[in-house]
């Protein structure tokens, strides 16, 4: 049942996905020229901006519904749905972030991150992988619901922190 519900939620979320337009950067220190090994800092920031927007949208809904891991464990249906959707969002951010340096993917490949953003990219991929893994572990209701939901909530917030590191280039 959980799998069917998750597939239905994923289909609904993916059907509504579309690229988010981002405003051009006005920072004088950001180079628009591609680096010898791949895309420019501006191109990288343009790829990260929609991921940050997706995270921010989900976080706003979570907070707007006053959700928490306790609410999920307590059976709050809306919070349970949000945490599943947040898990799918974490999966999507993880896949898209990994694709940025994976030349075998059809879309999203940018090459090696320029040195200015290499640390921010490493933090993003690490946090996205952890949030994705933690999201996959959430299985509520159940005996381990509270711990799994709490672990995911912490990993989700770390993912937000990693996305916030990109703010100077967005």
PDB file of N, CA and C in Angstrom, residues 24-80:
ATOM      1  N   UNK A  24      18.880  36.565 -13.986  1.00  0.00           N
ATOM      2  CA  UNK A  24      20.308  36.600 -14.247  1.00  0.00           C
ATOM      3  C   UNK A  24      21.054  37.184 -13.062  1.00  0.00           C
ATOM      4  N   UNK A  25      22.255  36.689 -12.846  1.00  0.00           N
ATOM      5  CA  UNK A  25      23.064  37.151 -11.731  1.00  0.00           C
ATOM      6  C   UNK A  25      23.606  38.541 -12.027  1.00  0.00           C
ATOM      7  N   UNK A  26      23.640  39.377 -11.002  1.00  0.00           N
ATOM      8  CA  UNK A  26      24.178  40.719 -11.157  1.00  0.00           C
ATOM      9  C   UNK A  26      25.517  40.869 -10.455  1.00  0.00           C
ATOM     10  N   UNK A  27      26.023  39.790  -9.911  1.00  0.00           N
ATOM     11  CA  UNK A  27      27.281  39.841  -9.190  1.00  0.00           C
ATOM     12  C   UNK A  27      28.437  40.016 -10.161  1.00  0.00           C
ATOM     13  N   UNK A  28      29.272  41.001  -9.898  1.00  0.00           N
ATOM     14  CA  UNK A  28      30.399  41.278 -10.775  1.00  0.00           C
ATOM     15  C   UNK A  28      31.482  40.215 -10.664  1.00  0.00           C
ATOM     16  N   UNK A  29      31.524  39.475  -9.574  1.00  0.00           N
ATOM     17  CA  UNK A  29      32.592  38.504  -9.369  1.00  0.00           C
ATOM     18  C   UNK A  29      32.290  37.137  -9.985  1.00  0.00           C
ATOM     19  N   UNK A  30      31.133  36.972 -10.572  1.00  0.00           N
ATOM     20  CA  UNK A  30      30.753  35.685 -11.150  1.00  0.00           C
ATOM     21  C   UNK A  30      31.073  35.696 -12.633  1.00  0.00           C
ATOM     22  N   UNK A  31      31.822  34.708 -13.055  1.00  0.00           N
ATOM     23  CA  UNK A  31      32.213  34.601 -14.448  1.00  0.00           C
ATOM     24  C   UNK A  31      31.140  33.892 -15.257  1.00  0.00           C
ATOM     25  N   UNK A  32      30.820  34.452 -16.423  1.00  0.00           N
ATOM     26  CA  UNK A  32      29.848  33.823 -17.304  1.00  0.00           C
ATOM     27  C   UNK A  32      30.529  32.924 -18.332  1.00  0.00           C
ATOM     28  N   UNK A  33      31.835  33.024 -18.454  1.00  0.00           N
ATOM     29  CA  UNK A  33      32.561  32.215 -19.428  1.00  0.00           C
ATOM     30  C   UNK A  33      32.728  30.802 -18.903  1.00  0.00           C
ATOM     31  N   UNK A  34      32.541  29.800 -19.780  1.00  0.00           N
ATOM     32  CA  UNK A  34      32.740  28.418 -19.349  1.00  0.00           C
ATOM     33  C   UNK A  34      34.176  28.194 -18.908  1.00  0.00           C
ATOM     34  N   UNK A  35      34.348  27.329 -17.932  1.00  0.00           N
ATOM     35  CA  UNK A  35      35.691  26.965 -17.481  1.00  0.00           C
ATOM     36  C   UNK A  35      36.252  25.950 -18.464  1.00  0.00           C
ATOM     37  N   UNK A  36      37.572  25.738 -18.471  1.00  0.00           N
ATOM     38  CA  UNK A  36      38.142  24.755 -19.392  1.00  0.00           C
ATOM     39  C   UNK A  36      37.566  23.358 -19.196  1.00  0.00           C
ATOM     40  N   UNK A  37      37.089  23.048 -17.990  1.00  0.00           N
ATOM     41  CA  UNK A  37      36.602  21.702 -17.720  1.00  0.00           C
ATOM     42  C   UNK A  37      35.075  21.595 -17.744  1.00  0.00           C
ATOM     43  N   UNK A  38      34.381  22.680 -18.056  1.00  0.00           N
ATOM     44  CA  UNK A  38      32.926  22.572 -18.077  1.00  0.00           C
ATOM     45  C   UNK A  38      32.242  23.916 -18.040  1.00  0.00           C
ATOM     46  N   UNK A  39      31.121  23.951 -17.371  1.00  0.00           N
ATOM     47  CA  UNK A  39      30.251  25.114 -17.341  1.00  0.00           C
ATOM     48  C   UNK A  39      30.799  26.201 -16.417  1.00  0.00           C
ATOM     49  N   UNK A  40      30.309  27.413 -16.634  1.00  0.00           N
ATOM     50  CA  UNK A  40      30.705  28.554 -15.810  1.00  0.00           C
ATOM     51  C   UNK A  40      30.002  28.519 -14.460  1.00  0.00           C
ATOM     52  N   UNK A  41      30.449  29.354 -13.541  1.00  0.00           N
ATOM     53  CA  UNK A  41      29.812  29.479 -12.238  1.00  0.00           C
ATOM     54  C   UNK A  41      28.345  29.885 -12.423  1.00  0.00           C
ATOM     55  N   UNK A  42      28.097  30.798 -13.353  1.00  0.00           N
ATOM     56  CA  UNK A  42      26.727  31.253 -13.616  1.00  0.00           C
ATOM     57  C   UNK A  42      25.848  30.097 -14.089  1.00  0.00           C
ATOM     58  N   UNK A  43      26.381  29.250 -14.949  1.00  0.00           N
ATOM     59  CA  UNK A  43      25.617  28.099 -15.427  1.00  0.00           C
ATOM     60  C   UNK A  43      25.345  27.110 -14.294  1.00  0.00           C
ATOM     61  N   UNK A  44      26.326  26.918 -13.428  1.00  0.00           N
ATOM     62  CA  UNK A  44      26.125  26.045 -12.272  1.00  0.00           C
ATOM     63  C   UNK A  44      25.037  26.614 -11.367  1.00  0.00           C
ATOM     64  N   UNK A  45      25.118  27.905 -11.104  1.00  0.00           N
ATOM     65  CA  UNK A  45      24.123  28.554 -10.240  1.00  0.00           C
ATOM     66  C   UNK A  45      22.733  28.444 -10.855  1.00  0.00           C
ATOM     67  N   UNK A  46      22.653  28.559 -12.168  1.00  0.00           N
ATOM     68  CA  UNK A  46      21.356  28.430 -12.844  1.00  0.00           C
ATOM     69  C   UNK A  46      20.785  27.024 -12.711  1.00  0.00           C
ATOM     70  N   UNK A  47      21.657  26.040 -12.608  1.00  0.00           N
ATOM     71  CA  UNK A  47      21.197  24.660 -12.423  1.00  0.00           C
ATOM     72  C   UNK A  47      20.785  24.402 -10.978  1.00  0.00           C
ATOM     73  N   UNK A  48      21.425  25.068 -10.031  1.00  0.00           N
ATOM     74  CA  UNK A  48      21.118  24.870  -8.611  1.00  0.00           C
ATOM     75  C   UNK A  48      19.887  25.665  -8.188  1.00  0.00           C
ATOM     76  N   UNK A  49      19.646  26.815  -8.797  1.00  0.00           N
ATOM     77  CA  UNK A  49      18.531  27.687  -8.396  1.00  0.00           C
ATOM     78  C   UNK A  49      17.186  26.963  -8.337  1.00  0.00           C
ATOM     79  N   UNK A  50      16.808  26.162  -9.347  1.00  0.00           N
ATOM     80  CA  UNK A  50      15.516  25.475  -9.248  1.00  0.00           C
ATOM     81  C   UNK A  50      15.483  24.413  -8.142  1.00  0.00           C
ATOM     82  N   UNK A  51      16.633  23.826  -7.824  1.00  0.00           N
ATOM     83  CA  UNK A  51      16.689  22.854  -6.733  1.00  0.00           C
ATOM     84  C   UNK A  51      16.426  23.557  -5.405  1.00  0.00           C
ATOM     85  N   UNK A  52      17.021  24.721  -5.244  1.00  0.00           N
ATOM     86  CA  UNK A  52      16.800  25.509  -4.031  1.00  0.00           C
ATOM     87  C   UNK A  52      15.347  25.952  -3.959  1.00  0.00           C
ATOM     88  N   UNK A  53      14.775  26.346  -5.088  1.00  0.00           N
ATOM     89  CA  UNK A  53      13.366  26.770  -5.113  1.00  0.00           C
ATOM     90  C   UNK A  53      12.443  25.615  -4.727  1.00  0.00           C
ATOM     91  N   UNK A  54      12.732  24.414  -5.218  1.00  0.00           N
ATOM     92  CA  UNK A  54      11.927  23.240  -4.861  1.00  0.00           C
ATOM     93  C   UNK A  54      12.015  22.951  -3.364  1.00  0.00           C
ATOM     94  N   UNK A  55      13.243  23.016  -2.814  1.00  0.00           N
ATOM     95  CA  UNK A  55      13.429  22.780  -1.389  1.00  0.00           C
ATOM     96  C   UNK A  55      12.662  23.831  -0.579  1.00  0.00           C
ATOM     97  N   UNK A  56      12.789  25.078  -0.972  1.00  0.00           N
ATOM     98  CA  UNK A  56      12.143  26.180  -0.253  1.00  0.00           C
ATOM     99  C   UNK A  56      10.621  26.039  -0.279  1.00  0.00           C
ATOM    100  N   UNK A  57      10.084  25.648  -1.417  1.00  0.00           N
ATOM    101  CA  UNK A  57       8.628  25.465  -1.535  1.00  0.00           C
ATOM    102  C   UNK A  57       8.141  24.362  -0.589  1.00  0.00           C
ATOM    103  N   UNK A  58       8.837  23.238  -0.585  1.00  0.00           N
ATOM    104  CA  UNK A  58       8.441  22.132   0.285  1.00  0.00           C
ATOM    105  C   UNK A  58       8.593  22.518   1.758  1.00  0.00           C
ATOM    106  N   UNK A  59       9.673  23.212   2.090  1.00  0.00           N
ATOM    107  CA  UNK A  59       9.905  23.625   3.471  1.00  0.00           C
ATOM    108  C   UNK A  59       8.816  24.603   3.927  1.00  0.00           C
ATOM    109  N   UNK A  60       8.411  25.493   3.041  1.00  0.00           N
ATOM    110  CA  UNK A  60       7.348  26.450   3.380  1.00  0.00           C
ATOM    111  C   UNK A  60       6.023  25.736   3.647  1.00  0.00           C
ATOM    112  N   UNK A  61       5.730  24.723   2.852  1.00  0.00           N
ATOM    113  CA  UNK A  61       4.497  23.957   3.065  1.00  0.00           C
ATOM    114  C   UNK A  61       4.563  23.188   4.385  1.00  0.00           C
ATOM    115  N   UNK A  62       5.696  22.582   4.668  1.00  0.00           N
ATOM    116  CA  UNK A  62       5.920  21.832   5.903  1.00  0.00           C
ATOM    117  C   UNK A  62       5.717  22.746   7.108  1.00  0.00           C
ATOM    118  N   UNK A  63       6.368  23.908   7.073  1.00  0.00           N
ATOM    119  CA  UNK A  63       6.245  24.861   8.185  1.00  0.00           C
ATOM    120  C   UNK A  63       4.846  25.461   8.259  1.00  0.00           C
ATOM    121  N   UNK A  64       4.248  25.741   7.099  1.00  0.00           N
ATOM    122  CA  UNK A  64       2.908  26.316   7.064  1.00  0.00           C
ATOM    123  C   UNK A  64       1.859  25.404   7.686  1.00  0.00           C
ATOM    124  N   UNK A  65       2.085  24.119   7.593  1.00  0.00           N
ATOM    125  CA  UNK A  65       1.158  23.143   8.179  1.00  0.00           C
ATOM    126  C   UNK A  65       1.553  22.805   9.618  1.00  0.00           C
ATOM    127  N   UNK A  66       2.556  23.492  10.133  1.00  0.00           N
ATOM    128  CA  UNK A  66       3.115  23.255  11.467  1.00  0.00           C
ATOM    129  C   UNK A  66       3.444  21.778  11.695  1.00  0.00           C
ATOM    130  N   UNK A  67       4.103  21.205  10.712  1.00  0.00           N
ATOM    131  CA  UNK A  67       4.474  19.794  10.782  1.00  0.00           C
ATOM    132  C   UNK A  67       5.792  19.607  11.524  1.00  0.00           C
ATOM    133  N   UNK A  68       5.971  18.407  12.013  1.00  0.00           N
ATOM    134  CA  UNK A  68       7.194  17.981  12.676  1.00  0.00           C
ATOM    135  C   UNK A  68       7.241  16.461  12.630  1.00  0.00           C
ATOM    136  N   UNK A  69       8.371  15.918  13.016  1.00  0.00           N
ATOM    137  CA  UNK A  69       8.463  14.458  13.071  1.00  0.00           C
ATOM    138  C   UNK A  69       7.478  13.901  14.096  1.00  0.00           C
ATOM    139  N   UNK A  70       7.224  14.657  15.159  1.00  0.00           N
ATOM    140  CA  UNK A  70       6.225  14.233  16.153  1.00  0.00           C
ATOM    141  C   UNK A  70       4.825  14.177  15.544  1.00  0.00           C
ATOM    142  N   UNK A  71       4.493  15.171  14.710  1.00  0.00           N
ATOM    143  CA  UNK A  71       3.182  15.180  14.062  1.00  0.00           C
ATOM    144  C   UNK A  71       3.037  13.997  13.106  1.00  0.00           C
ATOM    145  N   UNK A  72       4.125  13.694  12.386  1.00  0.00           N
ATOM    146  CA  UNK A  72       4.097  12.545  11.470  1.00  0.00           C
ATOM    147  C   UNK A  72       3.879  11.267  12.271  1.00  0.00           C
ATOM    148  N   UNK A  73       4.641  11.109  13.342  1.00  0.00           N
ATOM    149  CA  UNK A  73       4.505   9.926  14.194  1.00  0.00           C
ATOM    150  C   UNK A  73       3.122   9.860  14.834  1.00  0.00           C
ATOM    151  N   UNK A  74       2.547  11.031  15.116  1.00  0.00           N
ATOM    152  CA  UNK A  74       1.218  11.090  15.727  1.00  0.00           C
ATOM    153  C   UNK A  74       0.088  10.823  14.750  1.00  0.00           C
ATOM    154  N   UNK A  75       0.403  10.655  13.481  1.00  0.00           N
ATOM    155  CA  UNK A  75      -0.614  10.298  12.501  1.00  0.00           C
ATOM    156  C   UNK A  75      -1.222  11.465  11.748  1.00  0.00           C
ATOM    157  N   UNK A  76      -0.644  12.663  11.824  1.00  0.00           N
ATOM    158  CA  UNK A  76      -1.168  13.806  11.066  1.00  0.00           C
ATOM    159  C   UNK A  76      -1.033  13.495   9.576  1.00  0.00           C
ATOM    160  N   UNK A  77      -2.166  13.316   8.925  1.00  0.00           N
ATOM    161  CA  UNK A  77      -2.173  12.874   7.532  1.00  0.00           C
ATOM    162  C   UNK A  77      -1.465  13.873   6.620  1.00  0.00           C
ATOM    163  N   UNK A  78      -1.739  15.164   6.825  1.00  0.00           N
ATOM    164  CA  UNK A  78      -1.099  16.151   5.953  1.00  0.00           C
ATOM    165  C   UNK A  78       0.420  16.132   6.122  1.00  0.00           C
ATOM    166  N   UNK A  79       0.879  16.015   7.344  1.00  0.00           N
ATOM    167  CA  UNK A  79       2.320  15.972   7.594  1.00  0.00           C
ATOM    168  C   UNK A  79       2.937  14.698   7.026  1.00  0.00           C
ATOM    169  N   UNK A  80       2.211  13.604   7.109  1.00  0.00           N
ATOM    170  CA  UNK A  80       2.679  12.358   6.504  1.00  0.00           C
ATOM    171  C   UNK A  80       2.833  12.500   4.997  1.00  0.00           C
TER     172      UNK A  80
END
